[in-house]
XYZ file of C-alpha atoms in Angstrom:
204
model
C 0.000 0.000 0.000
C 1.433 3.377 -0.973
C 1.606 6.321 1.418
C -1.317 7.967 -0.429
C -3.453 4.838 -0.132
C -2.848 4.655 3.635
C -4.001 8.231 4.297
C -7.441 8.608 5.934
C -9.999 10.370 3.761
C -13.566 11.604 3.473
C -15.950 10.732 0.655
C -18.620 13.260 -0.230
C -22.132 12.451 -1.561
C -20.766 12.298 -5.132
C -18.232 9.638 -4.116
C -15.257 11.966 -4.479
C -12.352 11.322 -2.103
C -10.868 14.070 0.067
C -7.547 12.781 1.502
C -6.668 14.056 4.973
C -2.982 14.317 4.209
C -2.266 17.498 6.171
C -1.673 17.825 9.893
C -4.697 20.113 10.198
C -7.336 20.569 7.515
C -10.262 22.982 7.588
C -13.762 22.441 6.225
C -16.082 25.270 5.253
C -17.732 27.411 2.586
C -14.772 29.727 1.896
C -12.495 28.720 -0.972
C -9.472 28.965 1.330
C -10.526 25.785 3.148
C -8.867 22.461 2.459
C -12.308 20.903 1.923
C -14.818 23.342 0.435
C -18.535 22.691 0.988
C -20.626 25.109 -1.046
C -23.857 25.389 0.914
C -25.594 28.332 2.561
C -25.945 26.222 5.714
C -22.163 25.936 6.015
C -20.090 28.606 7.776
C -17.061 30.115 6.059
C -14.816 28.180 8.441
C -17.068 25.443 9.774
C -14.900 22.675 11.273
C -11.470 21.109 11.081
C -9.825 17.717 11.363
C -6.428 17.258 12.956
C -4.166 14.255 12.829
C -2.532 13.265 16.105
C -0.347 10.300 15.259
C -2.738 7.586 14.082
C -5.761 9.421 15.506
C -7.909 11.837 13.512
C -9.779 14.379 15.624
C -12.822 16.419 14.522
C -13.669 19.791 16.033
C -16.367 22.355 15.288
C -15.272 25.967 14.762
C -18.289 27.562 16.484
C -20.265 27.188 13.264
C -23.772 28.624 13.037
C -25.551 25.348 12.253
C -23.192 22.971 14.009
C -21.158 19.937 13.039
C -22.704 16.517 13.573
C -21.055 13.132 14.043
C -23.432 10.235 13.398
C -26.381 12.637 13.894
C -25.120 14.008 17.231
C -23.828 17.554 17.534
C -20.086 17.847 18.115
C -19.494 19.975 21.208
C -15.947 18.909 22.044
C -13.128 17.411 19.946
C -13.954 13.816 19.043
C -11.930 11.027 17.474
C -13.131 9.748 14.116
C -13.484 6.067 13.336
C -13.871 4.236 10.071
C -17.407 4.604 8.728
C -18.326 7.679 10.793
C -20.717 10.143 9.160
C -19.836 13.829 9.539
C -22.607 16.278 8.634
C -21.526 19.785 7.688
C -24.629 21.841 6.988
C -26.714 19.722 4.627
C -23.760 17.712 3.298
C -22.648 14.412 4.827
C -19.058 13.220 4.559
C -18.093 9.621 5.350
C -14.772 9.010 7.074
C -12.554 6.167 5.873
C -9.503 4.850 7.687
C -7.456 2.430 5.534
C -5.571 1.281 8.634
C -8.754 0.152 10.388
C -8.780 -3.534 11.180
C -11.862 -5.674 11.308
C -12.770 -9.044 12.715
C -15.617 -11.261 11.542
C -17.837 -10.399 14.520
C -16.693 -7.100 16.050
C -17.874 -6.662 19.636
C -20.407 -3.815 19.897
C -19.449 -0.658 21.749
C -22.091 0.270 24.326
C -22.201 3.667 26.025
C -24.888 4.378 28.616
C -25.235 7.879 30.091
C -27.816 7.220 32.788
C -27.982 10.841 33.997
C -28.643 12.181 30.491
C -30.822 9.251 29.442
C -28.668 8.612 26.365
C -27.708 5.212 24.981
C -25.304 4.684 22.103
C -24.382 1.463 20.342
C -21.273 1.765 18.180
C -21.568 5.542 18.715
C -25.077 5.612 17.227
C -27.781 6.984 19.544
C -30.732 4.631 19.971
C -34.210 5.259 21.356
C -35.485 3.107 24.198
C -38.817 2.979 25.975
C -38.772 3.960 29.674
C -38.877 0.299 30.784
C -36.186 -0.723 28.291
C -33.977 2.079 29.589
C -34.669 1.139 33.225
C -33.648 -2.464 32.487
C -30.490 -1.405 30.684
C -29.579 1.087 33.417
C -29.899 -1.649 36.063
C -27.850 -4.125 34.044
C -25.253 -1.460 33.234
C -24.879 -0.469 36.886
C -24.175 -4.150 37.612
C -22.343 -4.940 34.368
C -20.337 -8.113 34.439
C -22.475 -9.492 37.266
C -25.510 -11.757 37.112
C -28.749 -9.888 37.820
C -31.576 -12.054 39.096
C -35.104 -11.709 37.804
C -36.228 -10.644 41.281
C -33.689 -7.799 41.320
C -34.664 -6.777 37.793
C -38.340 -6.815 38.720
C -37.749 -4.520 41.701
C -35.572 -2.142 39.663
C -37.782 -1.905 36.585
C -41.266 -2.241 38.092
C -41.028 -0.622 41.555
C -44.723 0.203 41.294
C -45.619 -3.526 41.365
C -45.285 -4.377 45.040
C -46.626 -7.875 44.458
C -43.868 -8.562 41.921
C -43.852 -9.253 38.197
C -44.104 -12.398 36.120
C -41.131 -14.032 34.433
C -42.704 -13.558 31.007
C -42.798 -9.789 31.522
C -39.063 -9.716 32.195
C -38.313 -12.127 29.345
C -40.350 -10.029 26.892
C -38.595 -6.846 28.013
C -35.179 -8.481 27.648
C -36.177 -9.627 24.161
C -37.202 -6.091 23.196
C -33.999 -4.591 24.622
C -31.890 -7.113 22.712
C -33.642 -6.085 19.498
C -32.454 -2.517 20.179
C -28.857 -3.045 21.237
C -27.763 -6.316 19.605
C -26.826 -6.563 15.928
C -28.100 -10.168 15.993
C -30.655 -10.514 18.823
C -30.834 -14.282 18.281
C -27.109 -14.519 19.040
C -26.555 -11.824 21.693
C -23.054 -10.660 22.531
C -23.813 -8.199 25.347
C -27.092 -9.123 27.071
C -26.544 -12.754 28.027
C -28.896 -15.237 29.667
C -27.411 -17.108 32.624
C -29.704 -20.106 32.766
C -31.473 -20.498 36.087
C -29.921 -17.352 37.540
C -30.848 -14.312 35.444
C -29.058 -12.028 33.006
C -25.603 -10.516 32.648
C -24.517 -7.474 30.649
C -21.058 -7.791 29.099
C -19.381 -4.534 28.082
C -15.879 -4.372 26.641
C -13.712 -1.510 27.840
């Protein structure tokens, strides 16, 4: 692989490549930018990417309409990963890292911000029902440990003093798996521990 082929790059909606060969490259409407996006929704100097060794960082330059990574607004510098979608105004750029390595079944990346009520899987925000979120929050607080159905029932349905049925918990687990697992029939994170309960596995 040549040096040019190993350089990270963006592709725009037309499929054109924009190599990120410089140490710091700006994106915006003005022609002086390294990557020019001609849209009225784009600020003159909208955002920039900066290479730090093998890492590529994205930062917004206080643009009027914001910079978005995978549909979430960028508020602080964030590292880009292969396949990330960067929205500048009404134009979406896709980031490609030729050095990225893949395995046949990559382990999902789960991020749960209980205080903010935000859940991300592989850096993509997902929507959960209140009960699905309550179940995930309980499992996440006890990640790596087996959570019994009794403990889950108390955490998720505190309003049911007489307790809940197993099928209610099993149905909720099934629904949560459909949200967070790429293959719910072969879960990697939300595991059943037969006869004991459930365990959430999260890789650091």
